[in-house]
JSON list of C-alpha atoms in Angstrom, two decimals:
[
{"chain": "Q", "resi": 1, "resn": "MET", "atom": "CA", "xyz": [194.78, 89.74, -45.23]},
{"chain": "Q", "resi": 2, "resn": "THR", "atom": "CA", "xyz": [192.51, 86.91, -44.23]},
{"chain": "Q", "resi": 3, "resn": "ASN", "atom": "CA", "xyz": [194.25, 83.65, -43.32]},
{"chain": "Q", "resi": 4, "resn": "PRO", "atom": "CA", "xyz": [197.86, 84.41, -44.39]},
{"chain": "Q", "resi": 5, "resn": "ILE", "atom": "CA", "xyz": [200.65, 81.86, -44.59]},
{"chain": "Q", "resi": 6, "resn": "VAL", "atom": "CA", "xyz": [202.54, 82.40, -41.33]},
{"chain": "Q", "resi": 7, "resn": "HIS", "atom": "CA", "xyz": [204.92, 79.46, -40.90]},
{"chain": "Q", "resi": 8, "resn": "PHE", "atom": "CA", "xyz": [206.77, 76.85, -42.94]},
{"chain": "Q", "resi": 9, "resn": "GLU", "atom": "CA", "xyz": [208.43, 73.57, -42.07]},
{"chain": "Q", "resi": 10, "resn": "ILE", "atom": "CA", "xyz": [211.19, 71.70, -43.84]},
{"chain": "Q", "resi": 11, "resn": "MET", "atom": "CA", "xyz": [211.50, 68.19, -42.47]},
{"chain": "Q", "resi": 12, "resn": "GLY", "atom": "CA", "xyz": [214.00, 65.44, -43.19]},
{"chain": "Q", "resi": 13, "resn": "LYS", "atom": "CA", "xyz": [215.40, 62.20, -41.89]},
{"chain": "Q", "resi": 14, "resn": "ASP", "atom": "CA", "xyz": [218.53, 63.93, -40.47]},
{"chain": "Q", "resi": 15, "resn": "ALA", "atom": "CA", "xyz": [217.38, 67.20, -38.91]},
{"chain": "Q", "resi": 16, "resn": "ILE", "atom": "CA", "xyz": [220.85, 68.32, -37.87]},
{"chain": "Q", "resi": 17, "resn": "ALA", "atom": "CA", "xyz": [222.31, 67.80, -41.37]},
{"chain": "Q", "resi": 18, "resn": "LEU", "atom": "CA", "xyz": [219.30, 69.54, -42.90]},
{"chain": "Q", "resi": 19, "resn": "GLN", "atom": "CA", "xyz": [219.72, 72.53, -40.59]},
{"chain": "Q", "resi": 20, "resn": "LYS", "atom": "CA", "xyz": [223.43, 72.70, -41.41]},
{"chain": "Q", "resi": 21, "resn": "PHE", "atom": "CA", "xyz": [222.63, 72.63, -45.13]},
{"chain": "Q", "resi": 22, "resn": "TYR", "atom": "CA", "xyz": [220.26, 75.63, -44.93]},
{"chain": "Q", "resi": 23, "resn": "ALA", "atom": "CA", "xyz": [222.50, 77.54, -42.52]},
{"chain": "Q", "resi": 24, "resn": "ASP", "atom": "CA", "xyz": [225.59, 77.00, -44.70]},
{"chain": "Q", "resi": 25, "resn": "THR", "atom": "CA", "xyz": [223.85, 77.56, -48.03]},
{"chain": "Q", "resi": 26, "resn": "PHE", "atom": "CA", "xyz": [221.68, 80.56, -47.19]},
{"chain": "Q", "resi": 27, "resn": "GLY", "atom": "CA", "xyz": [223.23, 81.93, -44.00]},
{"chain": "Q", "resi": 28, "resn": "TRP", "atom": "CA", "xyz": [220.07, 81.16, -42.00]},
{"chain": "Q", "resi": 29, "resn": "LYS", "atom": "CA", "xyz": [220.20, 81.69, -38.26]},
{"chain": "Q", "resi": 30, "resn": "LEU", "atom": "CA", "xyz": [218.61, 78.74, -36.49]},
{"chain": "Q", "resi": 31, "resn": "ALA", "atom": "CA", "xyz": [217.81, 78.28, -32.81]},
{"chain": "Q", "resi": 32, "resn": "PRO", "atom": "CA", "xyz": [219.41, 75.32, -31.05]},
{"chain": "Q", "resi": 33, "resn": "PRO", "atom": "CA", "xyz": [217.53, 72.10, -31.90]},
{"chain": "Q", "resi": 34, "resn": "VAL", "atom": "CA", "xyz": [215.00, 70.86, -29.33]},
{"chain": "Q", "resi": 35, "resn": "ALA", "atom": "CA", "xyz": [215.64, 67.12, -28.93]},
{"chain": "Q", "resi": 36, "resn": "GLU", "atom": "CA", "xyz": [212.22, 66.28, -27.46]},
{"chain": "Q", "resi": 37, "resn": "MET", "atom": "CA", "xyz": [210.60, 67.84, -30.55]},
{"chain": "Q", "resi": 38, "resn": "GLY", "atom": "CA", "xyz": [212.58, 65.80, -33.12]},
{"chain": "Q", "resi": 39, "resn": "ASP", "atom": "CA", "xyz": [215.58, 68.15, -33.10]},
{"chain": "Q", "resi": 40, "resn": "TYR", "atom": "CA", "xyz": [213.22, 70.89, -34.30]},
{"chain": "Q", "resi": 41, "resn": "SER", "atom": "CA", "xyz": [214.91, 74.24, -34.77]},
{"chain": "Q", "resi": 42, "resn": "LEU", "atom": "CA", "xyz": [213.18, 77.57, -35.40]},
{"chain": "Q", "resi": 43, "resn": "TYR", "atom": "CA", "xyz": [214.42, 79.79, -38.21]},
{"chain": "Q", "resi": 44, "resn": "ASP", "atom": "CA", "xyz": [215.10, 83.42, -37.27]},
{"chain": "Q", "resi": 45, "resn": "ASN", "atom": "CA", "xyz": [213.65, 85.41, -40.16]},
{"chain": "Q", "resi": 46, "resn": "GLU", "atom": "CA", "xyz": [215.00, 88.66, -38.69]},
{"chain": "Q", "resi": 47, "resn": "GLY", "atom": "CA", "xyz": [211.68, 90.38, -39.44]},
{"chain": "Q", "resi": 48, "resn": "GLN", "atom": "CA", "xyz": [211.65, 89.48, -43.14]},
{"chain": "Q", "resi": 49, "resn": "GLY", "atom": "CA", "xyz": [209.40, 86.93, -44.80]},
{"chain": "Q", "resi": 50, "resn": "ILE", "atom": "CA", "xyz": [207.68, 84.27, -42.75]},
{"chain": "Q", "resi": 51, "resn": "GLY", "atom": "CA", "xyz": [209.06, 82.27, -39.86]},
{"chain": "Q", "resi": 52, "resn": "GLY", "atom": "CA", "xyz": [209.56, 78.56, -39.95]},
{"chain": "Q", "resi": 53, "resn": "GLY", "atom": "CA", "xyz": [211.27, 75.53, -38.58]},
{"chain": "Q", "resi": 54, "resn": "LEU", "atom": "CA", "xyz": [213.37, 72.56, -39.59]},
{"chain": "Q", "resi": 55, "resn": "GLY", "atom": "CA", "xyz": [213.19, 69.17, -37.93]},
{"chain": "Q", "resi": 56, "resn": "ALA", "atom": "CA", "xyz": [213.18, 65.39, -38.15]},
{"chain": "Q", "resi": 57, "resn": "GLY", "atom": "CA", "xyz": [210.46, 63.47, -39.92]},
{"chain": "Q", "resi": 58, "resn": "ASP", "atom": "CA", "xyz": [209.49, 62.14, -43.29]},
{"chain": "Q", "resi": 59, "resn": "PRO", "atom": "CA", "xyz": [210.94, 64.52, -45.91]},
{"chain": "Q", "resi": 60, "resn": "ARG", "atom": "CA", "xyz": [208.39, 67.23, -46.69]},
{"chain": "Q", "resi": 61, "resn": "VAL", "atom": "CA", "xyz": [207.81, 70.93, -46.95]},
{"chain": "Q", "resi": 62, "resn": "THR", "atom": "CA", "xyz": [204.64, 72.34, -45.36]},
{"chain": "Q", "resi": 63, "resn": "VAL", "atom": "CA", "xyz": [203.18, 75.81, -45.18]},
{"chain": "Q", "resi": 64, "resn": "TYR", "atom": "CA", "xyz": [200.88, 76.78, -42.31]},
{"chain": "Q", "resi": 65, "resn": "ILE", "atom": "CA", "xyz": [197.86, 79.01, -42.79]},
{"chain": "Q", "resi": 66, "resn": "GLN", "atom": "CA", "xyz": [196.79, 81.16, -39.86]},
{"chain": "Q", "resi": 67, "resn": "VAL", "atom": "CA", "xyz": [193.18, 80.52, -38.83]},
{"chain": "Q", "resi": 68, "resn": "ASP", "atom": "CA", "xyz": [191.04, 81.49, -35.87]},
{"chain": "Q", "resi": 69, "resn": "ASP", "atom": "CA", "xyz": [189.48, 78.02, -35.46]},
{"chain": "Q", "resi": 70, "resn": "PRO", "atom": "CA", "xyz": [191.59, 75.08, -36.70]},
{"chain": "Q", "resi": 71, "resn": "GLN", "atom": "CA", "xyz": [188.80, 72.52, -36.29]},
{"chain": "Q", "resi": 72, "resn": "ALA", "atom": "CA", "xyz": [186.31, 74.59, -38.28]},
{"chain": "Q", "resi": 73, "resn": "TYR", "atom": "CA", "xyz": [188.80, 75.07, -41.13]},
{"chain": "Q", "resi": 74, "resn": "LEU", "atom": "CA", "xyz": [189.85, 71.41, -41.03]},
{"chain": "Q", "resi": 75, "resn": "ASP", "atom": "CA", "xyz": [186.18, 70.42, -41.33]},
{"chain": "Q", "resi": 76, "resn": "LYS", "atom": "CA", "xyz": [185.72, 72.89, -44.20]},
{"chain": "Q", "resi": 77, "resn": "ALA", "atom": "CA", "xyz": [188.79, 71.50, -46.00]},
{"chain": "Q", "resi": 78, "resn": "VAL", "atom": "CA", "xyz": [187.57, 67.90, -45.60]},
{"chain": "Q", "resi": 79, "resn": "ALA", "atom": "CA", "xyz": [184.13, 68.88, -46.93]},
{"chain": "Q", "resi": 80, "resn": "ALA", "atom": "CA", "xyz": [185.91, 70.34, -49.99]},
{"chain": "Q", "resi": 81, "resn": "GLY", "atom": "CA", "xyz": [187.88, 67.13, -50.65]},
{"chain": "Q", "resi": 82, "resn": "ALA", "atom": "CA", "xyz": [190.87, 67.21, -48.26]},
{"chain": "Q", "resi": 83, "resn": "THR", "atom": "CA", "xyz": [192.10, 64.31, -46.12]},
{"chain": "Q", "resi": 84, "resn": "VAL", "atom": "CA", "xyz": [193.09, 64.78, -42.48]},
{"chain": "Q", "resi": 85, "resn": "LEU", "atom": "CA", "xyz": [196.81, 64.13, -41.92]},
{"chain": "Q", "resi": 86, "resn": "MET", "atom": "CA", "xyz": [196.89, 65.29, -38.29]},
{"chain": "Q", "resi": 87, "resn": "PRO", "atom": "CA", "xyz": [193.88, 66.21, -36.17]},
{"chain": "Q", "resi": 88, "resn": "VAL", "atom": "CA", "xyz": [193.82, 69.41, -34.18]},
{"chain": "Q", "resi": 89, "resn": "MET", "atom": "CA", "xyz": [196.40, 69.32, -31.39]},
{"chain": "Q", "resi": 90, "resn": "PHE", "atom": "CA", "xyz": [198.07, 71.69, -28.96]},
{"chain": "Q", "resi": 91, "resn": "VAL", "atom": "CA", "xyz": [201.84, 71.91, -29.56]},
{"chain": "Q", "resi": 92, "resn": "MET", "atom": "CA", "xyz": [202.77, 74.47, -26.94]},
{"chain": "Q", "resi": 93, "resn": "GLU", "atom": "CA", "xyz": [201.07, 77.09, -24.83]},
{"chain": "Q", "resi": 94, "resn": "GLY", "atom": "CA", "xyz": [198.93, 79.27, -27.08]},
{"chain": "Q", "resi": 95, "resn": "VAL", "atom": "CA", "xyz": [199.61, 77.31, -30.29]},
{"chain": "Q", "resi": 96, "resn": "THR", "atom": "CA", "xyz": [197.22, 74.81, -31.90]},
{"chain": "Q", "resi": 97, "resn": "ILE", "atom": "CA", "xyz": [197.85, 73.11, -35.25]},
{"chain": "Q", "resi": 98, "resn": "ALA", "atom": "CA", "xyz": [196.29, 70.58, -37.63]},
{"chain": "Q", "resi": 99, "resn": "MET", "atom": "CA", "xyz": [197.29, 69.23, -41.04]},
{"chain": "Q", "resi": 100, "resn": "PHE", "atom": "CA", "xyz": [195.47, 68.04, -44.12]},
{"chain": "Q", "resi": 101, "resn": "ALA", "atom": "CA", "xyz": [196.27, 66.85, -47.62]},
{"chain": "Q", "resi": 102, "resn": "ASP", "atom": "CA", "xyz": [194.56, 68.93, -50.29]},
{"chain": "Q", "resi": 103, "resn": "PRO", "atom": "CA", "xyz": [192.85, 67.14, -53.21]},
{"chain": "Q", "resi": 104, "resn": "GLU", "atom": "CA", "xyz": [196.22, 66.93, -55.03]},
{"chain": "Q", "resi": 105, "resn": "GLY", "atom": "CA", "xyz": [197.98, 65.45, -51.97]},
{"chain": "Q", "resi": 106, "resn": "ASN", "atom": "CA", "xyz": [199.87, 68.56, -50.82]},
{"chain": "Q", "resi": 107, "resn": "GLY", "atom": "CA", "xyz": [200.33, 68.73, -47.05]},
{"chain": "Q", "resi": 108, "resn": "ILE", "atom": "CA", "xyz": [198.97, 71.98, -45.61]},
{"chain": "Q", "resi": 109, "resn": "GLY", "atom": "CA", "xyz": [199.02, 73.06, -41.98]},
{"chain": "Q", "resi": 110, "resn": "LEU", "atom": "CA", "xyz": [196.55, 75.14, -40.02]},
{"chain": "Q", "resi": 111, "resn": "LEU", "atom": "CA", "xyz": [197.89, 77.24, -37.17]},
{"chain": "Q", "resi": 112, "resn": "GLN", "atom": "CA", "xyz": [196.15, 79.20, -34.44]},
{"chain": "Q", "resi": 113, "resn": "ALA", "atom": "CA", "xyz": [198.51, 81.22, -32.28]},
{"chain": "Q", "resi": 114, "resn": "LEU", "atom": "CA", "xyz": [196.84, 83.09, -29.46]},
{"chain": "Q", "resi": 115, "resn": "PRO", "atom": "CA", "xyz": [198.26, 86.50, -28.55]},
{"chain": "Q", "resi": 116, "resn": "ALA", "atom": "CA", "xyz": [200.71, 86.34, -25.66]}
]
């Protein structure tokens, strides 16, 4: 599949309470929150579905599409009517992301993860 959805984020004002809600409601296993990343916690999908994370921020749900060149796809999205929400940035070794709002205002992420 070309450019699959590979990651999701669920963000909220109280990351710890949000993580507790999803863990208690759905039995999700979450990694310990990383304080310096807004109490961001990765979801352990146990090999099923897509991976994701929950953290602090304005309430939103975002899906991330895997691409080989985030800047090229961000430029293509803007040319098609999108608005840049976050320019291309490195978030950790081997991972680059960007975000845009599609013409209807939905926040979409682009993710390039280099093989380890």
